[in-house]
mmCIF file of C-alpha atoms and ligand atoms in Angstrom:
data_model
loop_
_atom_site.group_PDB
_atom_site.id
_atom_site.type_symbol
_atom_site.label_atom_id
_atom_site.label_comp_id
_atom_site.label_asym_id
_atom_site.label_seq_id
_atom_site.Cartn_x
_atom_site.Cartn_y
_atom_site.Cartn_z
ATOM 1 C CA UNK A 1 6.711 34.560 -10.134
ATOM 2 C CA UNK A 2 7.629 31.028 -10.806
ATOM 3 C CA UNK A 3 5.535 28.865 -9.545
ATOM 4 C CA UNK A 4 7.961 26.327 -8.467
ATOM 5 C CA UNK A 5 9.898 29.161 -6.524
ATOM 6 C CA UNK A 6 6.654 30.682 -4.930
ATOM 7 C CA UNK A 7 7.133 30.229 -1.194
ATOM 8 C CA UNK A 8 4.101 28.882 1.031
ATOM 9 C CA UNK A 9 2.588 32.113 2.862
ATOM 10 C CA UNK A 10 2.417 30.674 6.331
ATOM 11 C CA UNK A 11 0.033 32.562 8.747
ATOM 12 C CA UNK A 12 0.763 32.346 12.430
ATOM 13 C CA UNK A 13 -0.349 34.819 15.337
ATOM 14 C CA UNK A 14 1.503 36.397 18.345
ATOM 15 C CA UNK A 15 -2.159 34.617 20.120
ATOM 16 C CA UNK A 16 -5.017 33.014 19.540
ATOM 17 C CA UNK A 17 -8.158 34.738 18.130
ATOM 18 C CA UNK A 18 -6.056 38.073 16.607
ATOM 19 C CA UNK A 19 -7.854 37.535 13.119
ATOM 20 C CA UNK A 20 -5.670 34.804 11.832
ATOM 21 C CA UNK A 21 -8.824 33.022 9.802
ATOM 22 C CA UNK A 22 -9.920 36.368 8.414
ATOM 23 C CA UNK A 23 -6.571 37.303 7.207
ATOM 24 C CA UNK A 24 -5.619 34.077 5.495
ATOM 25 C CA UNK A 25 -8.782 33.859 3.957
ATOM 26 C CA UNK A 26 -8.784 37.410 2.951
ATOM 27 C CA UNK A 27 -5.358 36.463 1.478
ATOM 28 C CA UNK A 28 -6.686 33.774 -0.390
ATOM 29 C CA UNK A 29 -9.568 35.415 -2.104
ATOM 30 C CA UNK A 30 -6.959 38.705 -3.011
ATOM 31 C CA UNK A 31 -4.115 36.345 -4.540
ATOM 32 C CA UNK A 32 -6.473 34.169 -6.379
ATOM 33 C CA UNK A 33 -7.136 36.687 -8.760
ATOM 34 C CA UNK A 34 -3.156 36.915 -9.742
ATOM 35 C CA UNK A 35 -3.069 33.170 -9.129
ATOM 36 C CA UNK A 36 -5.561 31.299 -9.806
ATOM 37 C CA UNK A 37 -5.778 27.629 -8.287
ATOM 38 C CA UNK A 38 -4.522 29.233 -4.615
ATOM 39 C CA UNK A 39 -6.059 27.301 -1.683
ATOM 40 C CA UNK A 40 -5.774 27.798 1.514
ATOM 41 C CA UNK A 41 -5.430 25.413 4.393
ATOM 42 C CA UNK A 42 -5.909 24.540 7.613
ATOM 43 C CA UNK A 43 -3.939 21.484 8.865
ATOM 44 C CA UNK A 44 -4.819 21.130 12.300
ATOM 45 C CA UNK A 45 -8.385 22.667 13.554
ATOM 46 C CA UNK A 46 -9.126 22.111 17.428
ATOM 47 C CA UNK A 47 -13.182 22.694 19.116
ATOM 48 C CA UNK A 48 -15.045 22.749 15.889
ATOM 49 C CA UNK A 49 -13.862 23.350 12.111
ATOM 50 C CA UNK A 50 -15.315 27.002 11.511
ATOM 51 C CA UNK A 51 -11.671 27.992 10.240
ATOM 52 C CA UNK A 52 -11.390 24.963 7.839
ATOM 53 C CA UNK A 53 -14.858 25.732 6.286
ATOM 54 C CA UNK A 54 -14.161 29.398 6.188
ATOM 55 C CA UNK A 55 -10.874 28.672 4.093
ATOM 56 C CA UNK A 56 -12.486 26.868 1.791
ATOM 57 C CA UNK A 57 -14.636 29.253 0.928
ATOM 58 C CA UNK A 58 -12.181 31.718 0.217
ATOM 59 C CA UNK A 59 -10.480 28.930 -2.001
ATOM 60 C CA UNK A 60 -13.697 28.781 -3.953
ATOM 61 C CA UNK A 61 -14.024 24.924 -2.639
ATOM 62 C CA UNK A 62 -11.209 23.713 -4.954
ATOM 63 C CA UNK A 63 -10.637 21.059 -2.146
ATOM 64 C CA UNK A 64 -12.434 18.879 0.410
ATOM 65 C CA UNK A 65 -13.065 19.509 4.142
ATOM 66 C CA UNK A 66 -11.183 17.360 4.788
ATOM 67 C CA UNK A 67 -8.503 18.121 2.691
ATOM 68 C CA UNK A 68 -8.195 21.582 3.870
ATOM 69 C CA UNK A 69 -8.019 20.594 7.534
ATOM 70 C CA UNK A 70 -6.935 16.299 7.936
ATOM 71 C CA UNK A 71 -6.736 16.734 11.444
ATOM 72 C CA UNK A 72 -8.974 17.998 14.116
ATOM 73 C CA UNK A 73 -9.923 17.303 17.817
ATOM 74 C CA UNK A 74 -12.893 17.809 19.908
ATOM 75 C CA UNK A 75 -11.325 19.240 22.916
ATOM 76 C CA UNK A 76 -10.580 23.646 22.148
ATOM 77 C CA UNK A 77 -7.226 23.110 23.998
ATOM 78 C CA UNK A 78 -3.819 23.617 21.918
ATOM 79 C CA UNK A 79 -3.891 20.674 19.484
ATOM 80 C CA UNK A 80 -0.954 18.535 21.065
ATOM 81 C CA UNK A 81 -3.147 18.269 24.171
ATOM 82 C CA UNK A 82 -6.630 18.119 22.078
ATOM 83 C CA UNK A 83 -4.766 15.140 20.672
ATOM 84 C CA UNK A 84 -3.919 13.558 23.652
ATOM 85 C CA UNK A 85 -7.116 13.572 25.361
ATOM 86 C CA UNK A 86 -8.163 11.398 21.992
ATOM 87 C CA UNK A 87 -5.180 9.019 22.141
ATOM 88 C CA UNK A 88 -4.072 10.197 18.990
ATOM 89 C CA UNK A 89 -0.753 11.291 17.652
ATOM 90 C CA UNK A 90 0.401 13.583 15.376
ATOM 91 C CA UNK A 91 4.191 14.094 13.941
ATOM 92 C CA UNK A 92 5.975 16.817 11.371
ATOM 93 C CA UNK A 93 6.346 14.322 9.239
ATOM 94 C CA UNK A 94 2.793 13.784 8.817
ATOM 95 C CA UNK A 95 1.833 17.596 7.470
ATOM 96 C CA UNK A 96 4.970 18.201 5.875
ATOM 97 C CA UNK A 97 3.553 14.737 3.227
ATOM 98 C CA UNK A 98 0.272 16.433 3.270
ATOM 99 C CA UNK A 99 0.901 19.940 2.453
ATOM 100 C CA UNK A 100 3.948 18.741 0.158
ATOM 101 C CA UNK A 101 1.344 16.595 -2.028
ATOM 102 C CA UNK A 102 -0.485 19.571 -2.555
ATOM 103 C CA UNK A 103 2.107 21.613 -3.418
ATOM 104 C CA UNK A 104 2.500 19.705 -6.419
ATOM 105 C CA UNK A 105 -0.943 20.746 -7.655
ATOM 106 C CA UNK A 106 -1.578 23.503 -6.738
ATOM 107 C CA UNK A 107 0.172 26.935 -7.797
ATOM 108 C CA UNK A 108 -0.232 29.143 -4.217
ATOM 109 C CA UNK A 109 -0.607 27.394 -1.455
ATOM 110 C CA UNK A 110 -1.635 29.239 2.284
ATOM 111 C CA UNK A 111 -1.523 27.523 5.352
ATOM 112 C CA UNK A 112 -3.377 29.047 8.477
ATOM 113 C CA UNK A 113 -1.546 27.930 12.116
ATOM 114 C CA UNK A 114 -2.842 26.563 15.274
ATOM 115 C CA UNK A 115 -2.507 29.068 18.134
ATOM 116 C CA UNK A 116 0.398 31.349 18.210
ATOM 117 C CA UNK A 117 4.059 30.366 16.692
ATOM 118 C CA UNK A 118 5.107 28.271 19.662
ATOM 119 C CA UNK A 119 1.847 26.506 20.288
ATOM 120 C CA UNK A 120 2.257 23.199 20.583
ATOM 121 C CA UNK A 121 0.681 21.306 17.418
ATOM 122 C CA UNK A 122 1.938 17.768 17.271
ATOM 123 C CA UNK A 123 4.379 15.592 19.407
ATOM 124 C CA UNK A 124 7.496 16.740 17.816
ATOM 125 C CA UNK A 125 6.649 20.443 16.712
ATOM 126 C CA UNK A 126 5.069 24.060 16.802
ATOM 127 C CA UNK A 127 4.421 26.094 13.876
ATOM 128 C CA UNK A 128 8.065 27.238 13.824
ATOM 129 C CA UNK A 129 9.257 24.284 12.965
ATOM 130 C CA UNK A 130 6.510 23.568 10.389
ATOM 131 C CA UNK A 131 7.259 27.252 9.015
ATOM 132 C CA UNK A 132 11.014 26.443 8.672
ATOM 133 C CA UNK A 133 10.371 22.858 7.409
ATOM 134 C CA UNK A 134 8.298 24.096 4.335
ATOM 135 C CA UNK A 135 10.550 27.210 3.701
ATOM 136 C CA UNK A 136 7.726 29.349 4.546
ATOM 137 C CA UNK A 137 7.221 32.924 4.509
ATOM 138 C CA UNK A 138 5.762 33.889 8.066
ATOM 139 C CA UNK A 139 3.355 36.344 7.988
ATOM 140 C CA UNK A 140 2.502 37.312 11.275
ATOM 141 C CA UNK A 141 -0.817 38.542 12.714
ATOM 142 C CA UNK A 142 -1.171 40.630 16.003
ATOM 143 C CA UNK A 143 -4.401 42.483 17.479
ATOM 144 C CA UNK A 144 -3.905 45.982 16.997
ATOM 145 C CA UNK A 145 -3.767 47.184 20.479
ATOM 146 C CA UNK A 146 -2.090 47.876 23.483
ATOM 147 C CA UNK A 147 0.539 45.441 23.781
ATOM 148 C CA UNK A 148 0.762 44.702 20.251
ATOM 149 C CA UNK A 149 4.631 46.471 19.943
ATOM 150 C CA UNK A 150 6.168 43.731 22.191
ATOM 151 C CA UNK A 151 4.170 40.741 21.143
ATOM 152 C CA UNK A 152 5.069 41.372 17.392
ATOM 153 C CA UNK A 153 8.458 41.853 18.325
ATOM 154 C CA UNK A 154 8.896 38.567 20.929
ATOM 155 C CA UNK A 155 7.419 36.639 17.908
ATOM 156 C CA UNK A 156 9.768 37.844 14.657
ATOM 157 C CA UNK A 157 12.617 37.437 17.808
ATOM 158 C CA UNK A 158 11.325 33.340 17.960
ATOM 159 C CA UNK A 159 11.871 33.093 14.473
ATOM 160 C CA UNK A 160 15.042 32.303 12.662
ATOM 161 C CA UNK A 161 16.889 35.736 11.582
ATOM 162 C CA UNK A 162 16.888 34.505 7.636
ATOM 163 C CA UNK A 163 13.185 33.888 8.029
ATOM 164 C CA UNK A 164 12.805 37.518 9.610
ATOM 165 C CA UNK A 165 13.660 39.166 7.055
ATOM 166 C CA UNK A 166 10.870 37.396 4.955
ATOM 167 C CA UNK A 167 8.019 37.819 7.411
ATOM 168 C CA UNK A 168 5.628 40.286 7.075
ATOM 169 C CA UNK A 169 3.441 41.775 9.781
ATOM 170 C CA UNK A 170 -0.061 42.322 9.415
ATOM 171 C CA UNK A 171 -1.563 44.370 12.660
ATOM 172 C CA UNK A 172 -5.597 43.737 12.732
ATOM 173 C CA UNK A 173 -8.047 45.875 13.520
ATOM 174 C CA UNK A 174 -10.328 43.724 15.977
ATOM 175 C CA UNK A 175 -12.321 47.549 16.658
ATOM 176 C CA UNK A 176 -12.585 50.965 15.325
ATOM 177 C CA UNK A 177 -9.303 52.892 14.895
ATOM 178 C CA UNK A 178 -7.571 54.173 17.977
ATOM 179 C CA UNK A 179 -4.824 56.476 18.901
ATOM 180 C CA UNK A 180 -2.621 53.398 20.353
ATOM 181 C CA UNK A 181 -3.373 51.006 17.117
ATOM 182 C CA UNK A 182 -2.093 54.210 14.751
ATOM 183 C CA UNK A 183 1.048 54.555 16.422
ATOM 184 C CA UNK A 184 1.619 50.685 17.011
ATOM 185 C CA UNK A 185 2.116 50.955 12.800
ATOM 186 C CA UNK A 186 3.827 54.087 12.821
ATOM 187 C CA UNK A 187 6.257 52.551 15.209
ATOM 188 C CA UNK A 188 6.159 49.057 13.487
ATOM 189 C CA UNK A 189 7.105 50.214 10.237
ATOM 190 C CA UNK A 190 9.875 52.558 11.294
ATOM 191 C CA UNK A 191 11.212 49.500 12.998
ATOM 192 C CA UNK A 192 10.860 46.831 10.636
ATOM 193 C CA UNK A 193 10.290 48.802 6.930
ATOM 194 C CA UNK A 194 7.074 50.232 5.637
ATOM 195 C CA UNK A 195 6.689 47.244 3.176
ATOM 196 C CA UNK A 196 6.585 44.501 6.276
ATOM 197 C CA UNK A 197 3.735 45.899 7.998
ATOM 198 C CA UNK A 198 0.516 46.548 7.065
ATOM 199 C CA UNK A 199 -2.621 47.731 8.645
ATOM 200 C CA UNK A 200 -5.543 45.618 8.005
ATOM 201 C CA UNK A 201 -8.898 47.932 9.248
ATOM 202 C CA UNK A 202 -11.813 46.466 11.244
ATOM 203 C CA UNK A 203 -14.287 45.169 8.878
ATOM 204 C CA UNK A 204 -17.987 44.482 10.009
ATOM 205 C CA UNK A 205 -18.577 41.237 8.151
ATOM 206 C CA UNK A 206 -16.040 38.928 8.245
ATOM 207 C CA UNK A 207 -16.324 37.284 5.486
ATOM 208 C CA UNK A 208 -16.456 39.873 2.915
ATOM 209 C CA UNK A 209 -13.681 42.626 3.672
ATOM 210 C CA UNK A 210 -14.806 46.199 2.832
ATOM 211 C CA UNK A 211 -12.986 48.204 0.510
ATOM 212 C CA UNK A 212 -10.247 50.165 3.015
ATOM 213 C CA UNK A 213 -9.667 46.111 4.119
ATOM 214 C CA UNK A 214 -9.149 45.620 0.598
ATOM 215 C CA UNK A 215 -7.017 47.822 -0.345
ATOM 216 C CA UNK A 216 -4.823 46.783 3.147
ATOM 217 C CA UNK A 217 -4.838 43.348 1.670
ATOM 218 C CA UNK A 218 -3.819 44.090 -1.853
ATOM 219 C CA UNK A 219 -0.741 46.099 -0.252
ATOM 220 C CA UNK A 220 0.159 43.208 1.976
ATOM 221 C CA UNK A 221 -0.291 40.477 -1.437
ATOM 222 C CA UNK A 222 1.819 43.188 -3.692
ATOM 223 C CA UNK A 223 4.281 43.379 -1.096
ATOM 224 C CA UNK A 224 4.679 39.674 -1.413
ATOM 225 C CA UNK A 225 5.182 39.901 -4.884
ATOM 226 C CA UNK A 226 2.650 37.552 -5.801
HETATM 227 MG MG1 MG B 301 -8.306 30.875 13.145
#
């Protein structure tokens, strides 16, 4: 694909802690071997920078911690209010510049979210409106459980119907395999198309996905057309 043309792979949740970190850094590692010079970023980290450092890892520390993730606060409260507590302010504006200026230089560029899609990240916007800002393709990561049918379906409902039929779903595997988390796909796929949702398995070391997690990965980065 043209690199000009290749959209930034946005990764948002339908809630915090679904596997967001792994799957965006699992992303990065798979597509860097198509496209090399893909980095993946995390604008806004809140309660430590685990995410940021994990990214760049998987983007084979191309860029800084600090480039990777420019803005972070203390408080582990949803970053417009992690903000607040530190008198600071953040606006669109502000990432759209940041992520824009890497754009230019680099050929695939990630970004992981803050929270879930309507989490509030700055004063003036969630990761909606970063996600339509940027022209994103969502990609949207649920826990593979009970529950997981409506929350993937409230979230690609949030987002605007041209950028629906973009998204991709990626259902994690937070345990073994269950009954419920097999039919959640089935169900998913007849739904939405098999080629918009993909199964990512449980691994045991985060860092390092196992083959079956590979494989889910290289479906989900072929599907993409990268
Ligand atoms: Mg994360």
């Amino acid at each position: 694909m043209d690199p000009v043309k290749r959209p930034i792979l946005f990764v948002t949740g339908t809630d915090t802690g679904v596997g967001k970190t792994a799957l965006t850094a699992w992303l990065a590692r798979c597509l860097s071997v198509t496209v090399p010079g893909v980095v993946a970023l995390k604008p806004v980290c809140t309660g430590g920078r685990d995410d940021a450092r994990a990214l760049q890892e998987a983007s084979g520390k191309r860029l800084s911690l600090d480039e990777i993730n420019p803005w972070h606060f203390r408080a582990p409260l949803a970053p417009l209010l992690a903000a607040r507590r530190e008198q600071k302010e953040l606006r669109l504006a502000q990432v759209l510049a940041w992520i824009r200026s890497l754009q230019k230089s680099h050929p695939g560029i990630l970004v992981e979210g803050a929270g879930g899609l309507l989490t509030p990240i700055g004063e003036d916007f969630d990761a909606r409106n970063l996600i339509v800002a940027l022209r994103a393709t969502p990609i949207v990561a649920c826990a593979n459980r009970l529950g997981a049918i409506n929350q993937t379906l409230l979230v690609l409902a949030a987002l605007p119907p041209a950028l629906v039929l973009r998204a991709r779903v990626v259902l994690m595997s937070l345990t073994r395999e269950t009954a419920v988390a097999r039919s959640n796909v089935v169900f998913l796929q007849e739904r939405l198309g098999m080629d918009r949702v993909h199964a990512v398995p449980c691994s045991a070391c985060p860092s390092q996905p196992d083959r079956r997690v590979g494989v889910a990965i290289d479906g989900l980065a072929r599907s993409l057309g990268w």
